[in-house]
PDB file of C-alpha atoms in Angstrom:
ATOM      1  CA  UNK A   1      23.864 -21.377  -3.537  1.00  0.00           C
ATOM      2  CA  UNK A   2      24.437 -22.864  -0.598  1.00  0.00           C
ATOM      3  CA  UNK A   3      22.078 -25.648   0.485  1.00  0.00           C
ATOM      4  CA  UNK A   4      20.978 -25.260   4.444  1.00  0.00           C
ATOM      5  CA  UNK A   5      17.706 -25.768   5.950  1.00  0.00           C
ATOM      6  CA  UNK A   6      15.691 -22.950   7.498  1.00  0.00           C
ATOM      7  CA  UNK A   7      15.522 -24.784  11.378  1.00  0.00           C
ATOM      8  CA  UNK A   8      14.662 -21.812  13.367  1.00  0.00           C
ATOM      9  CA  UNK A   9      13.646 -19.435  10.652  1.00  0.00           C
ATOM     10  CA  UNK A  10      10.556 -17.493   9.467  1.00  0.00           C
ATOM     11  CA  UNK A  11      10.423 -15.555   6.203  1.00  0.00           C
ATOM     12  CA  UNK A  12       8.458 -12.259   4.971  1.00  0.00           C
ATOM     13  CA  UNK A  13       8.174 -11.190   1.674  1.00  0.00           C
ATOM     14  CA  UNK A  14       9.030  -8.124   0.507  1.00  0.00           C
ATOM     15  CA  UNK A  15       5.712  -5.677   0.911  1.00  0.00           C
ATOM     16  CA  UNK A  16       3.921  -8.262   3.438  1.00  0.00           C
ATOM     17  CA  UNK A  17       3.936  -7.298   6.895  1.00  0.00           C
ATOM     18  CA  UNK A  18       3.835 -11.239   8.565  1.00  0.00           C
ATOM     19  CA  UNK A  19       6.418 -13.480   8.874  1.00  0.00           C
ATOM     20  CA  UNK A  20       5.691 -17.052   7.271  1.00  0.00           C
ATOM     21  CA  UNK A  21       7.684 -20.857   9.260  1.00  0.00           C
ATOM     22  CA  UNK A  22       9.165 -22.348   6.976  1.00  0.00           C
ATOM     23  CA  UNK A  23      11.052 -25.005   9.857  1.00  0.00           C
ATOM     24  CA  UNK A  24      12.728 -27.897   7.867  1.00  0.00           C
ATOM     25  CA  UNK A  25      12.912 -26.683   4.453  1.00  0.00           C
ATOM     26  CA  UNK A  26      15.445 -26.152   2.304  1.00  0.00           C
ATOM     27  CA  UNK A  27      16.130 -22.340   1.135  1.00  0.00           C
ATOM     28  CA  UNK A  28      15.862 -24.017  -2.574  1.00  0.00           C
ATOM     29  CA  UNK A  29      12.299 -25.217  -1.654  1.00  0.00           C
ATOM     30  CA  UNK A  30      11.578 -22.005   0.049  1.00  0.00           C
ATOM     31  CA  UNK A  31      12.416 -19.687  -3.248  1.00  0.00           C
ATOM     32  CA  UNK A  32      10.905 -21.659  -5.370  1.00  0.00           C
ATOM     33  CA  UNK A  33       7.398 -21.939  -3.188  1.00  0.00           C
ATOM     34  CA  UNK A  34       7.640 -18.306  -2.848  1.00  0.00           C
ATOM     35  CA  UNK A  35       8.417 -17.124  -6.419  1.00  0.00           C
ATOM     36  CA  UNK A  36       8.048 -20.051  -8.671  1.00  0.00           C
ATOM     37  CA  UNK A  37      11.670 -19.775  -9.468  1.00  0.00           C
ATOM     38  CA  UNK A  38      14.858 -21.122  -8.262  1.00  0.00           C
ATOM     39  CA  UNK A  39      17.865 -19.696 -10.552  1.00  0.00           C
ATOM     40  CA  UNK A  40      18.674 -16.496  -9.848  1.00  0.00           C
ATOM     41  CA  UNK A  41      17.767 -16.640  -6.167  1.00  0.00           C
ATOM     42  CA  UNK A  42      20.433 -16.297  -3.517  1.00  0.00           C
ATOM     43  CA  UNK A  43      20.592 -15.715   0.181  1.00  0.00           C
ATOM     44  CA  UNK A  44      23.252 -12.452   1.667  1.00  0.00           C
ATOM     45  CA  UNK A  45      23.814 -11.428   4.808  1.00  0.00           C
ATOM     46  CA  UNK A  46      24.189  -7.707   6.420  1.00  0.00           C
ATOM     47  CA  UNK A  47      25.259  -6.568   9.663  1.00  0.00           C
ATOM     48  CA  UNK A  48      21.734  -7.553  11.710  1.00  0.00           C
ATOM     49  CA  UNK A  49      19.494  -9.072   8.701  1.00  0.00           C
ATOM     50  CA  UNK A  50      19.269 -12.143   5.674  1.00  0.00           C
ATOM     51  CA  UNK A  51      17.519 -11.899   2.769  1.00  0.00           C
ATOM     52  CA  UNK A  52      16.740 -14.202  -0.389  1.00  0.00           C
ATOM     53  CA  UNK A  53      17.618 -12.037  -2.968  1.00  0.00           C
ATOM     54  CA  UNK A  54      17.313 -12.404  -6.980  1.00  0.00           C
ATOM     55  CA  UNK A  55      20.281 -10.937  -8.886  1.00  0.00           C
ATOM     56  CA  UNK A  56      19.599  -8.982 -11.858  1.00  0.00           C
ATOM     57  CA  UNK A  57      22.575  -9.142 -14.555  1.00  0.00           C
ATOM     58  CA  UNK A  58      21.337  -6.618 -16.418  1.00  0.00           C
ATOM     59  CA  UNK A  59      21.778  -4.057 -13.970  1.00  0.00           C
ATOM     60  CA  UNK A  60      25.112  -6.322 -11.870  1.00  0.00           C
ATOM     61  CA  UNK A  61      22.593  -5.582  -8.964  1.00  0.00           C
ATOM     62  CA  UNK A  62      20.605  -7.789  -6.682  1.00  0.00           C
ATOM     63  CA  UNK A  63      16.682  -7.337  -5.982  1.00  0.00           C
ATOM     64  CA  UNK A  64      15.784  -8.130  -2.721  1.00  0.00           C
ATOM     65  CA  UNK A  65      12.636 -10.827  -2.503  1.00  0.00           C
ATOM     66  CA  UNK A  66      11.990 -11.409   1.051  1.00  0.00           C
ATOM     67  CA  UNK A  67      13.690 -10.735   4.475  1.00  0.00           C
ATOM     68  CA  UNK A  68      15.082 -13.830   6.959  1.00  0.00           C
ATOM     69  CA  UNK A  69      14.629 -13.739  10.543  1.00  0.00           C
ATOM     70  CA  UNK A  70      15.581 -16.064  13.572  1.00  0.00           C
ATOM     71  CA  UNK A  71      12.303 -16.891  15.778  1.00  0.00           C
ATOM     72  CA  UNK A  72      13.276 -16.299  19.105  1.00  0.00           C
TER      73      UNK A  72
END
């Protein structure tokens, strides 16, 4: 995974409805804060959104954990 730092970034997790700053830290930090975990998690991009994701060999398929957005 790519290490960057979240400068300008909030995060929500997947179910919660608020967005959490997380300004200067790592993503590595951030995913394992969040989940306790750092292994499987990675970050993808779509079209408009980022999310930390966890891939799931088992099913060659990746889980999506929580949801990246700029702060305006």
């Amino acid at each position: 995974m790519k290490k960057y730092t979240l400068k300008t970034y909030e995060v929500r997790k997947r179910g919660e409805s608020t967005f959490t700053d997380y300004k200067g830290k790592s993503m590595q930090t951030v995913a394992s804060r969040l989940f306790g975990k750092s292994k499987a998690i990675q970050v993808r991009h779509t079209y408009s959104t980022t999310y930390i994701v966890e891939y799931l060999k088992e099913y060659n398929s990746f889980l999506i954990l929580a949801e990246i957005r700029r702060v305006q």
